[in-house]
XYZ file of C-alpha atoms in Angstrom:
691
model
C 136.562 101.741 110.917
C 136.613 104.251 113.760
C 134.275 103.003 116.445
C 133.720 103.226 120.144
C 133.267 99.805 121.615
C 130.229 100.690 123.662
C 127.664 98.408 122.155
C 125.996 101.440 120.589
C 126.622 102.536 117.033
C 128.781 105.649 116.909
C 127.303 107.520 113.941
C 130.330 109.634 113.199
C 133.166 108.612 110.996
C 135.502 111.566 110.987
C 137.060 111.941 107.527
C 139.669 114.423 108.686
C 143.174 113.270 109.696
C 143.457 112.156 113.281
C 146.929 110.679 113.269
C 150.271 110.928 111.556
C 150.871 108.643 108.589
C 149.195 108.006 105.284
C 145.741 106.472 105.365
C 143.749 104.872 102.550
C 140.274 105.998 101.505
C 137.745 105.164 104.197
C 134.058 104.380 104.045
C 131.436 106.280 106.016
C 129.537 103.677 107.940
C 126.107 105.190 107.341
C 126.357 106.630 103.848
C 128.742 104.138 102.275
C 130.713 107.006 100.713
C 134.481 106.828 100.483
C 136.572 109.788 101.565
C 140.221 110.248 100.724
C 142.182 111.623 103.652
C 144.896 114.147 102.945
C 148.467 112.930 103.221
C 149.893 113.596 106.664
C 153.350 115.016 107.271
C 156.546 113.082 107.682
C 156.801 110.829 110.747
C 157.302 112.813 113.919
C 155.875 115.997 112.458
C 152.531 115.762 114.261
C 149.221 116.393 112.560
C 148.509 119.257 110.257
C 145.373 120.695 108.757
C 144.487 118.944 105.526
C 144.380 120.997 102.389
C 140.761 121.987 101.930
C 139.038 122.037 98.570
C 139.808 125.724 98.029
C 137.453 127.023 95.348
C 137.599 130.433 93.758
C 134.797 132.823 92.904
C 131.467 133.349 94.722
C 129.963 130.083 95.932
C 126.372 129.175 96.666
C 125.659 129.020 100.428
C 122.453 127.079 99.755
C 124.407 124.286 98.082
C 126.936 124.241 100.915
C 124.116 124.048 103.455
C 122.401 121.229 101.545
C 125.611 119.171 101.508
C 126.289 119.810 105.174
C 122.707 119.012 106.176
C 122.807 115.714 104.308
C 126.091 114.830 105.985
C 124.766 115.695 109.444
C 121.620 113.632 108.889
C 123.738 110.694 107.745
C 125.554 110.647 111.071
C 122.474 110.176 113.240
C 122.257 106.923 115.165
C 119.234 104.696 114.467
C 118.310 105.402 118.102
C 118.075 109.126 117.404
C 121.281 110.528 118.867
C 124.430 112.055 117.440
C 127.910 111.718 118.926
C 131.188 112.918 117.509
C 134.536 111.730 118.826
C 135.885 113.809 121.695
C 139.645 114.181 121.298
C 141.914 115.509 124.044
C 145.575 114.588 124.560
C 147.785 111.561 125.069
C 147.690 111.653 128.865
C 144.377 109.786 128.565
C 146.143 106.986 126.703
C 149.276 106.986 128.848
C 147.233 106.783 132.038
C 145.184 103.947 130.592
C 148.376 101.910 130.206
C 149.565 102.903 133.687
C 146.207 101.909 135.198
C 146.359 98.513 133.503
C 149.960 98.067 134.647
C 148.949 98.903 138.231
C 146.027 96.447 138.166
C 148.061 93.768 136.385
C 145.820 93.613 133.310
C 147.907 95.332 130.646
C 147.815 93.322 127.414
C 150.395 93.381 124.582
C 147.947 94.123 121.783
C 146.317 97.036 123.622
C 149.707 98.359 124.611
C 151.077 98.262 121.062
C 148.008 99.998 119.582
C 148.040 102.693 122.271
C 151.773 103.259 121.906
C 151.353 103.663 118.154
C 148.809 106.423 118.770
C 151.029 108.170 121.328
C 153.986 108.086 118.915
C 151.810 109.505 116.154
C 151.035 112.578 118.268
C 154.661 113.391 119.072
C 155.948 116.737 117.856
C 159.046 117.097 115.682
C 161.080 118.197 118.698
C 160.239 114.984 120.586
C 157.648 116.507 122.916
C 153.886 116.342 123.231
C 151.404 119.201 123.482
C 147.882 119.331 124.875
C 146.249 120.690 121.720
C 146.861 120.794 117.983
C 149.657 123.202 117.126
C 150.268 123.933 120.794
C 153.600 124.348 122.563
C 155.390 121.479 124.350
C 153.910 120.531 127.700
C 156.117 119.007 130.386
C 153.731 116.715 132.263
C 152.140 115.412 129.061
C 155.610 114.621 127.723
C 156.580 112.811 130.935
C 153.462 110.627 130.875
C 153.790 109.871 127.164
C 157.453 108.930 127.592
C 156.699 106.574 130.492
C 153.882 104.930 128.534
C 156.154 104.329 125.547
C 158.830 102.906 127.811
C 156.178 100.545 129.217
C 155.440 99.558 125.634
C 159.066 98.617 125.114
C 160.452 101.669 123.309
C 164.223 101.943 123.687
C 165.223 105.001 125.758
C 168.136 105.414 123.380
C 165.888 105.708 120.316
C 165.885 109.240 118.848
C 162.226 109.957 119.663
C 162.692 108.857 123.283
C 166.021 110.609 123.781
C 164.559 113.858 122.472
C 161.630 113.627 124.883
C 163.893 112.856 127.859
C 166.176 115.757 126.967
C 163.225 118.161 126.942
C 162.009 116.879 130.324
C 165.428 117.435 131.889
C 165.720 120.903 130.358
C 162.368 121.851 131.910
C 163.260 120.712 135.426
C 162.683 116.969 135.214
C 159.945 114.974 136.875
C 160.197 117.268 139.906
C 158.735 120.120 137.828
C 155.758 118.125 136.569
C 152.270 118.586 137.959
C 151.000 116.783 141.050
C 148.722 114.408 139.146
C 151.627 113.210 136.985
C 153.751 112.570 140.064
C 150.884 110.655 141.685
C 150.902 108.252 138.738
C 154.658 107.869 139.087
C 154.390 107.336 142.855
C 152.199 104.294 142.213
C 155.330 102.562 140.903
C 157.953 104.056 143.185
C 159.213 106.551 140.603
C 158.339 109.380 142.980
C 158.073 109.278 146.796
C 154.644 109.722 148.310
C 156.220 111.871 151.022
C 157.008 114.500 148.385
C 153.391 114.824 147.246
C 150.726 117.068 148.767
C 148.629 115.260 151.349
C 144.840 114.969 151.053
C 143.448 112.905 153.955
C 140.235 110.889 153.544
C 138.866 112.527 156.693
C 137.918 115.443 154.442
C 134.792 113.410 153.643
C 133.468 114.313 157.125
C 133.841 118.092 156.815
C 130.410 119.778 157.011
C 129.233 121.982 154.173
C 129.693 125.170 156.156
C 133.431 124.580 156.557
C 135.869 125.684 153.830
C 137.386 122.910 151.718
C 134.583 120.416 152.300
C 134.159 118.185 149.233
C 131.192 120.221 147.967
C 133.355 123.342 147.853
C 134.993 121.730 144.808
C 133.450 121.554 141.350
C 131.732 118.254 140.642
C 134.537 116.967 138.399
C 137.108 117.820 141.089
C 135.233 116.284 144.015
C 134.716 113.073 142.057
C 138.482 112.927 141.563
C 139.568 114.083 145.006
C 137.498 111.626 147.053
C 139.094 108.523 145.490
C 142.515 110.180 145.589
C 142.180 110.622 149.359
C 141.918 106.834 149.555
C 144.980 106.409 147.349
C 146.881 109.007 149.384
C 146.038 107.192 152.614
C 147.273 103.822 151.299
C 150.299 105.141 149.388
C 150.621 101.971 147.317
C 153.757 101.099 145.376
C 153.791 98.439 142.681
C 157.139 97.043 141.502
C 158.481 99.325 138.788
C 159.512 97.505 135.591
C 162.342 100.023 135.022
C 163.777 103.227 136.442
C 163.377 106.766 135.166
C 166.814 108.125 135.999
C 167.023 109.778 132.590
C 164.094 112.066 133.462
C 165.776 113.676 136.485
C 167.886 116.794 136.187
C 170.217 115.463 138.897
C 170.068 111.674 139.427
C 171.999 112.173 142.668
C 169.157 114.362 143.982
C 166.055 113.186 142.068
C 163.483 114.465 144.574
C 164.527 118.030 145.391
C 162.607 119.934 148.014
C 160.905 123.105 146.900
C 161.340 126.135 149.158
C 158.236 127.173 151.043
C 156.396 130.284 149.959
C 156.294 133.181 152.466
C 153.764 132.500 155.258
C 152.057 135.825 154.625
C 150.289 134.560 151.488
C 147.794 131.782 150.829
C 150.393 129.617 149.091
C 152.601 129.728 152.159
C 149.684 129.051 154.499
C 148.556 125.973 152.570
C 152.095 124.653 152.154
C 152.517 124.735 155.921
C 149.114 123.139 156.381
C 150.339 120.391 154.078
C 153.290 119.772 156.410
C 150.811 119.349 159.270
C 148.750 116.882 157.228
C 151.857 114.856 156.416
C 152.599 114.641 160.118
C 148.990 113.595 160.750
C 149.325 110.815 158.149
C 151.908 109.139 160.401
C 149.757 109.487 163.516
C 146.220 109.325 162.154
C 143.592 108.111 164.587
C 143.055 104.601 163.302
C 139.307 104.323 164.052
C 138.707 107.706 162.413
C 140.881 106.796 159.444
C 139.061 103.465 158.979
C 135.686 105.212 159.177
C 136.795 107.845 156.663
C 138.047 105.227 154.195
C 134.814 103.262 154.523
C 132.723 106.388 153.994
C 134.810 107.396 150.979
C 134.375 103.914 149.530
C 130.603 104.100 149.926
C 130.561 107.590 148.404
C 132.464 106.319 145.357
C 130.311 103.237 144.815
C 127.077 105.206 145.211
C 128.172 107.480 142.362
C 129.015 104.792 139.854
C 126.793 105.230 136.829
C 124.760 102.564 135.052
C 127.458 102.219 132.376
C 130.140 101.578 135.003
C 131.804 104.985 134.740
C 131.989 107.797 137.262
C 130.681 111.163 136.127
C 131.144 110.085 132.530
C 134.735 111.367 132.565
C 138.154 109.732 132.741
C 139.855 111.147 135.887
C 137.219 110.080 138.440
C 136.934 106.701 136.727
C 140.624 105.749 136.855
C 141.150 106.954 140.419
C 137.907 105.341 141.610
C 139.045 101.986 140.256
C 142.418 102.305 141.970
C 140.812 103.422 145.244
C 138.275 100.599 145.311
C 140.996 98.080 144.469
C 142.990 99.342 147.457
C 139.863 99.027 149.620
C 139.671 95.325 148.798
C 137.499 95.148 145.689
C 138.960 92.427 143.487
C 138.898 92.699 139.710
C 135.984 90.273 139.444
C 133.744 92.360 141.683
C 130.766 93.695 139.659
C 131.719 97.306 140.443
C 135.257 96.773 139.159
C 134.172 94.776 136.119
C 131.684 97.448 135.134
C 134.246 100.203 135.664
C 136.850 98.534 133.482
C 134.267 97.745 130.810
C 133.398 101.438 130.661
C 136.863 102.177 129.284
C 136.150 99.903 126.346
C 133.191 102.126 125.521
C 135.504 105.143 125.520
C 137.986 103.505 123.146
C 138.422 104.652 119.555
C 140.191 102.396 117.040
C 141.636 104.018 113.936
C 141.799 102.512 110.472
C 145.526 101.955 110.772
C 145.330 99.966 114.005
C 145.903 102.662 116.570
C 143.925 103.024 119.784
C 143.042 106.105 121.783
C 140.623 107.015 124.563
C 138.001 109.697 124.768
C 138.161 111.553 128.068
C 134.393 111.840 127.913
C 131.512 111.360 125.489
C 129.049 114.029 124.431
C 125.871 112.473 122.961
C 123.329 114.724 124.713
C 125.274 117.866 123.824
C 125.827 116.744 120.236
C 122.205 115.699 119.797
C 120.635 118.929 121.012
C 123.072 120.995 118.941
C 122.390 118.876 115.861
C 118.632 119.238 116.352
C 118.892 123.025 116.607
C 121.173 123.114 113.565
C 118.847 121.045 111.395
C 115.847 123.183 112.265
C 117.834 126.319 111.474
C 118.836 124.659 108.190
C 115.172 124.472 107.219
C 114.316 120.880 108.092
C 110.588 120.604 108.895
C 109.832 120.577 112.602
C 108.115 117.193 112.264
C 110.917 115.586 110.244
C 111.392 111.970 111.430
C 115.050 112.607 112.296
C 114.068 115.441 114.630
C 111.211 113.507 116.221
C 113.579 110.581 116.784
C 116.152 112.907 118.346
C 113.481 114.420 120.600
C 112.366 110.958 121.721
C 115.931 110.084 122.666
C 116.478 113.368 124.516
C 113.213 112.947 126.403
C 114.339 109.514 127.566
C 117.611 111.032 128.830
C 115.937 113.476 131.215
C 117.206 113.007 134.779
C 114.339 112.831 137.233
C 116.199 112.125 140.467
C 118.367 114.252 142.796
C 122.136 114.331 142.433
C 125.040 116.139 144.060
C 123.540 119.460 142.950
C 120.738 118.935 145.479
C 123.202 119.346 148.362
C 122.906 123.089 147.703
C 119.311 122.956 146.433
C 117.593 120.254 148.519
C 114.064 121.464 147.779
C 114.515 121.928 144.028
C 112.706 119.361 141.892
C 114.950 117.527 139.391
C 114.534 117.985 135.669
C 117.825 118.397 133.858
C 120.051 116.686 131.321
C 123.664 115.556 131.509
C 126.320 115.661 128.827
C 126.912 111.921 128.526
C 125.013 108.697 127.914
C 124.974 107.927 131.641
C 125.583 110.574 134.308
C 122.504 110.861 136.491
C 124.424 112.337 139.427
C 125.578 115.366 137.488
C 123.075 116.958 135.097
C 124.413 120.261 133.878
C 122.856 123.630 133.307
C 124.341 124.161 129.844
C 123.037 120.899 128.387
C 119.654 121.456 129.982
C 119.319 124.885 128.381
C 120.279 123.619 124.929
C 118.058 120.538 125.165
C 115.095 122.765 126.023
C 115.910 124.955 123.014
C 116.075 121.846 120.832
C 112.827 120.336 122.126
C 111.018 123.637 121.560
C 111.916 123.413 117.867
C 110.467 119.938 117.286
C 106.823 119.264 116.373
C 106.534 116.084 118.408
C 103.277 114.095 118.253
C 103.153 113.952 122.066
C 103.137 117.676 122.765
C 102.255 117.224 126.418
C 105.379 115.137 126.929
C 107.546 117.828 125.337
C 105.858 120.590 127.331
C 106.355 118.731 130.606
C 110.049 118.147 129.978
C 110.550 121.768 128.900
C 108.761 123.059 131.996
C 110.858 120.885 134.323
C 114.078 121.892 132.558
C 113.246 125.589 132.805
C 112.297 125.326 136.481
C 115.423 123.345 137.323
C 117.685 125.841 135.560
C 115.974 128.770 137.253
C 116.506 127.030 140.581
C 120.224 126.683 139.823
C 120.783 130.431 139.414
C 123.648 131.740 141.533
C 123.362 134.679 143.890
C 125.002 137.049 141.406
C 122.302 136.339 138.811
C 124.424 134.127 136.552
C 124.821 130.384 136.116
C 127.681 127.941 136.536
C 127.826 124.588 134.791
C 126.897 122.058 137.494
C 126.484 123.708 140.882
C 125.137 126.822 142.558
C 127.503 129.426 144.013
C 130.517 127.120 143.684
C 132.838 130.118 143.828
C 135.242 129.644 146.744
C 138.765 130.719 145.870
C 140.400 128.446 148.452
C 140.311 125.074 146.628
C 142.417 126.444 143.764
C 145.107 127.462 146.265
C 145.721 123.952 147.601
C 149.134 122.510 146.641
C 147.213 119.416 145.550
C 145.295 121.399 142.910
C 147.920 122.537 140.436
C 146.106 121.362 137.310
C 142.890 122.761 135.911
C 140.012 124.644 137.435
C 138.600 122.946 140.542
C 135.599 125.211 141.180
C 132.584 126.007 139.035
C 131.851 129.752 139.064
C 129.272 131.259 136.698
C 130.407 131.876 133.148
C 129.226 134.047 130.283
C 128.620 131.188 127.853
C 126.486 129.090 130.220
C 124.592 132.158 131.441
C 123.947 133.196 127.840
C 122.538 129.801 126.906
C 120.186 129.904 129.892
C 119.071 133.449 129.052
C 118.416 132.408 125.452
C 116.399 129.425 126.662
C 114.364 131.589 129.043
C 113.665 134.092 126.274
C 112.467 131.395 123.895
C 110.160 129.962 126.548
C 108.453 133.317 127.082
C 110.403 134.465 130.146
C 112.454 137.293 128.650
C 110.834 139.768 131.021
C 111.148 137.578 134.110
C 113.129 139.160 136.921
C 115.542 136.220 137.005
C 116.213 136.494 133.289
C 116.876 140.218 133.605
C 119.388 139.513 136.400
C 121.199 137.149 134.048
C 121.221 139.816 131.329
C 122.544 142.405 133.764
C 125.379 140.040 134.725
C 126.278 139.507 131.074
C 126.344 143.219 130.359
C 128.493 143.904 133.419
C 130.934 141.140 132.488
C 131.599 142.210 128.922
C 135.335 142.584 128.323
C 136.634 146.123 127.724
C 137.293 145.278 124.058
C 133.655 144.216 123.515
C 134.031 140.423 123.696
C 133.006 137.892 126.346
C 135.225 135.238 127.936
C 134.425 131.669 126.864
C 134.717 129.159 129.711
C 133.689 125.989 127.862
C 134.731 126.895 124.310
C 137.707 128.671 122.788
C 137.490 131.418 123.869
C 136.393 134.992 123.341
C 134.862 134.036 119.994
C 132.866 131.306 121.731
C 131.804 133.597 124.565
C 130.759 136.350 122.172
C 129.075 133.864 119.846
C 127.024 132.625 122.800
C 126.110 135.972 124.347
C 124.961 138.050 121.369
C 122.209 135.622 120.224
C 121.010 135.417 123.831
C 120.862 139.157 124.364
C 118.974 139.736 121.132
C 116.586 136.867 121.856
C 115.864 138.465 125.236
C 115.009 141.810 123.643
C 118.278 143.737 123.729
C 118.250 145.709 120.452
C 121.014 145.436 117.892
C 121.735 149.125 118.441
C 122.615 148.604 122.120
C 126.174 149.811 122.856
C 127.210 146.400 124.202
C 126.034 144.718 121.006
C 127.793 147.275 118.798
C 131.081 146.878 120.710
C 130.881 143.119 120.233
C 130.139 143.473 116.519
C 133.117 145.795 116.117
C 135.358 143.346 117.993
C 134.318 140.461 115.733
C 134.880 142.540 112.607
C 138.329 143.483 113.867
C 139.219 139.833 114.557
C 138.177 138.503 111.143
C 141.119 136.865 109.371
C 142.240 138.033 105.907
C 140.846 134.790 104.459
C 137.355 135.700 105.724
C 137.170 133.191 108.552
C 137.684 133.408 112.288
C 139.904 131.426 114.595
C 141.249 131.591 118.112
C 144.157 129.650 119.543
C 144.033 128.056 123.001
C 146.856 130.386 123.996
C 144.283 133.157 124.406
C 143.633 131.718 127.876
C 147.261 132.368 128.831
C 147.966 135.459 126.751
C 144.756 137.268 125.771
C 146.595 140.386 124.654
C 148.250 138.507 121.790
C 145.760 135.724 121.144
C 142.248 136.970 121.953
C 140.237 136.203 118.837
C 143.424 135.318 116.936
C 144.330 132.056 115.262
C 143.944 130.010 112.109
C 140.413 130.096 110.720
C 138.264 127.158 111.759
C 134.783 126.104 110.737
C 133.337 126.078 114.247
C 134.755 129.445 115.287
C 133.785 131.055 111.991
C 130.271 129.761 112.581
C 130.189 131.177 116.130
C 131.212 134.597 114.836
C 128.566 134.462 112.105
C 125.863 133.387 114.563
C 126.707 136.428 116.702
C 126.796 138.855 113.790
C 123.574 137.548 112.278
C 121.812 137.838 115.630
C 122.977 141.460 115.826
C 121.394 142.209 112.464
C 124.586 142.147 110.413
C 123.278 139.963 107.610
C 120.368 139.241 105.291
C 117.853 139.971 108.082
C 119.259 143.460 108.353
C 121.839 145.524 106.528
C 124.043 143.558 104.138
C 127.416 143.048 105.769
C 130.672 142.488 103.908
C 132.093 140.909 107.062
C 129.295 138.334 107.108
C 129.525 137.683 103.375
C 133.243 136.989 103.615
C 132.666 134.611 106.509
C 129.959 132.728 104.649
C 132.162 132.477 101.579
C 134.998 131.087 103.714
C 132.705 128.284 104.866
C 131.619 127.587 101.298
C 135.174 127.679 99.969
C 136.651 125.319 102.567
C 133.865 122.738 102.708
C 134.969 119.171 102.022
C 133.259 117.067 99.337
C 131.654 115.036 102.140
C 129.804 118.147 103.337
C 131.827 118.610 106.517
C 134.927 120.705 107.203
C 138.476 119.888 108.183
C 139.247 121.042 111.728
C 142.234 119.567 113.553
C 142.325 122.616 115.841
C 140.932 122.244 119.342
C 138.035 124.654 119.884
C 136.484 123.134 123.016
C 137.566 123.726 126.596
C 137.601 121.433 129.602
C 139.850 123.561 131.818
C 141.014 126.871 130.334
C 144.532 126.320 128.974
C 145.097 123.127 131.001
C 142.714 120.758 129.220
C 141.618 121.351 125.645
C 139.086 119.457 123.526
C 138.458 118.835 119.853
C 134.757 118.027 119.497
C 134.687 116.298 116.134
C 131.068 117.252 115.465
C 131.618 120.980 116.054
C 133.115 121.375 112.569
C 129.779 120.298 111.074
C 126.979 121.201 113.448
C 127.868 124.869 113.943
C 128.430 125.683 110.241
C 125.014 124.134 109.536
C 123.522 126.446 112.167
C 125.293 129.526 110.835
C 124.502 128.874 107.175
C 120.914 128.058 108.067
C 120.463 131.329 109.922
C 122.157 133.207 107.099
C 119.732 131.768 104.542
C 116.548 131.407 106.577
C 116.766 134.106 109.202
C 117.308 134.117 112.920
C 115.781 131.432 115.153
C 112.586 131.918 117.103
C 112.881 134.424 119.915
C 110.095 133.692 122.319
C 110.856 136.704 124.487
C 110.842 139.422 121.874
C 111.580 143.072 122.517
């Protein structure tokens, strides 16, 4: 049984293949139904999309919706929430083994199960990618190789030799990202002197100075603060083996990179890094001790009730290492709780493999499921929806967090993404939770109205100066943090995005604020930031299909007519990007190469649903003129639906960092098709703003 060991029932059993190798029929834990999983490819081939139940001839969307609705209802927790597995890449699993090795708590059984998962994700060429069907990725391959070597895999074995050969061909360990080399430095496989320096004294920089910790996005600052502690201590644990085979030149394993010209930002920061390295050797000891103590307090104060930090993996692993270096032993309550949190992020497969979620998404999944079920025609007072509303109401965050550094006078009233993350409610979840609560006929209407009012006011207070919204912070738009040599992986700031702004605009429209000046500023920003081809960029979902699928329903809800030129350009773009099979899909490579990949990729259930939601909102369906494009999309969903009621979707359609960190939300393949089919059959959702 797939389960997260968090003491809470995980309602989702994902019937689609998640690992290489044949698997027997499995039983859904809530419905008792058995599902036969498609045969996976030969060992080493990686995962592939299972053959769907392709059916010919026109199919009944109402029957497809009924099956999908029943399946979605079956996955609800008795406590009212939904949560699908959140799949990323094997660096989560490799770093888990490295963390346990560093702390001296790595166990044989855990190691073997994790190694089996890592092997199952290896590509035919011996490498690892960061998303399904993606190209090889150097740093991911380095970390996976090291983890398997920790597990006892013979470097001479074909799968290991192939991985090592790829690493050498791509420049060796020296060409890997900074975060990978930090993990290697913990064991002496890379010298600390050849890593960018990040001193803990940064904790004292005031907010008005560039590069203070609040100039970074919340996920980055939570990672950087503990890493300043690690950087100051520069610990080295005895390495159980060497990694000579991963260097291009074993005689010169740590080559210096030439400095960039001093006339550009890269050159300026590289020279600043040289100064910081010199300071490391001569740091003022009282100041350094004070900075380390302050950083330690900052970390401990942000530990959540479940023991995690920010509900995500990177801050958690580095916080544990930092606190351990500051003298916290493994039996300290903070350390025990932090390590226990990883058990709650662990997924065990039927065939004995073990992998870690980078994060968990119960609030996001629950509000999306609630919206979907209402759109599917479930009564507003259905017990499942009332139960979901009760759970969401209990998750409201009523205390200040890091966001209040920029908005000290703003009253709290938002929701986070995870089970426990009171320091970092986010604007996107808050908007969608408000939309979900508005759709439920709860017996305590005053309680719903109060939560909705607080959520709306908090989101309005988090509007950036340009009229749009970021995910966690206000005006977190400095370009300097991304230029630091330390920050060579992922986005480290949180500028406004089209998808988050659209969700807030839609929420404001449905709460009667379509004509509010602040809503109109958000609409103006969306219209100005439409891509020349008619699409919108998707920051938190892949990619232009997600952005467009978010923006069009919001614009229409706020009163922009379907005849508006921006709407028509978007409709034309979606029609142009429809696949010959009738579905839509977009590969993660659209973040790197939008000319070739924008709106292009194998059809997926979630992306087809996003396109349909946009087209239906624009009047391209039963509510308006009959559309062949819409009909073909609906028929694709009907034709590819699994007998269970869900869809097969090994593709990654969620985004953590564009291109650098991709996500497969296992509930997306069900919740969004339910929404799209529901709106196709029952009409568009309520639009409180109106034209």
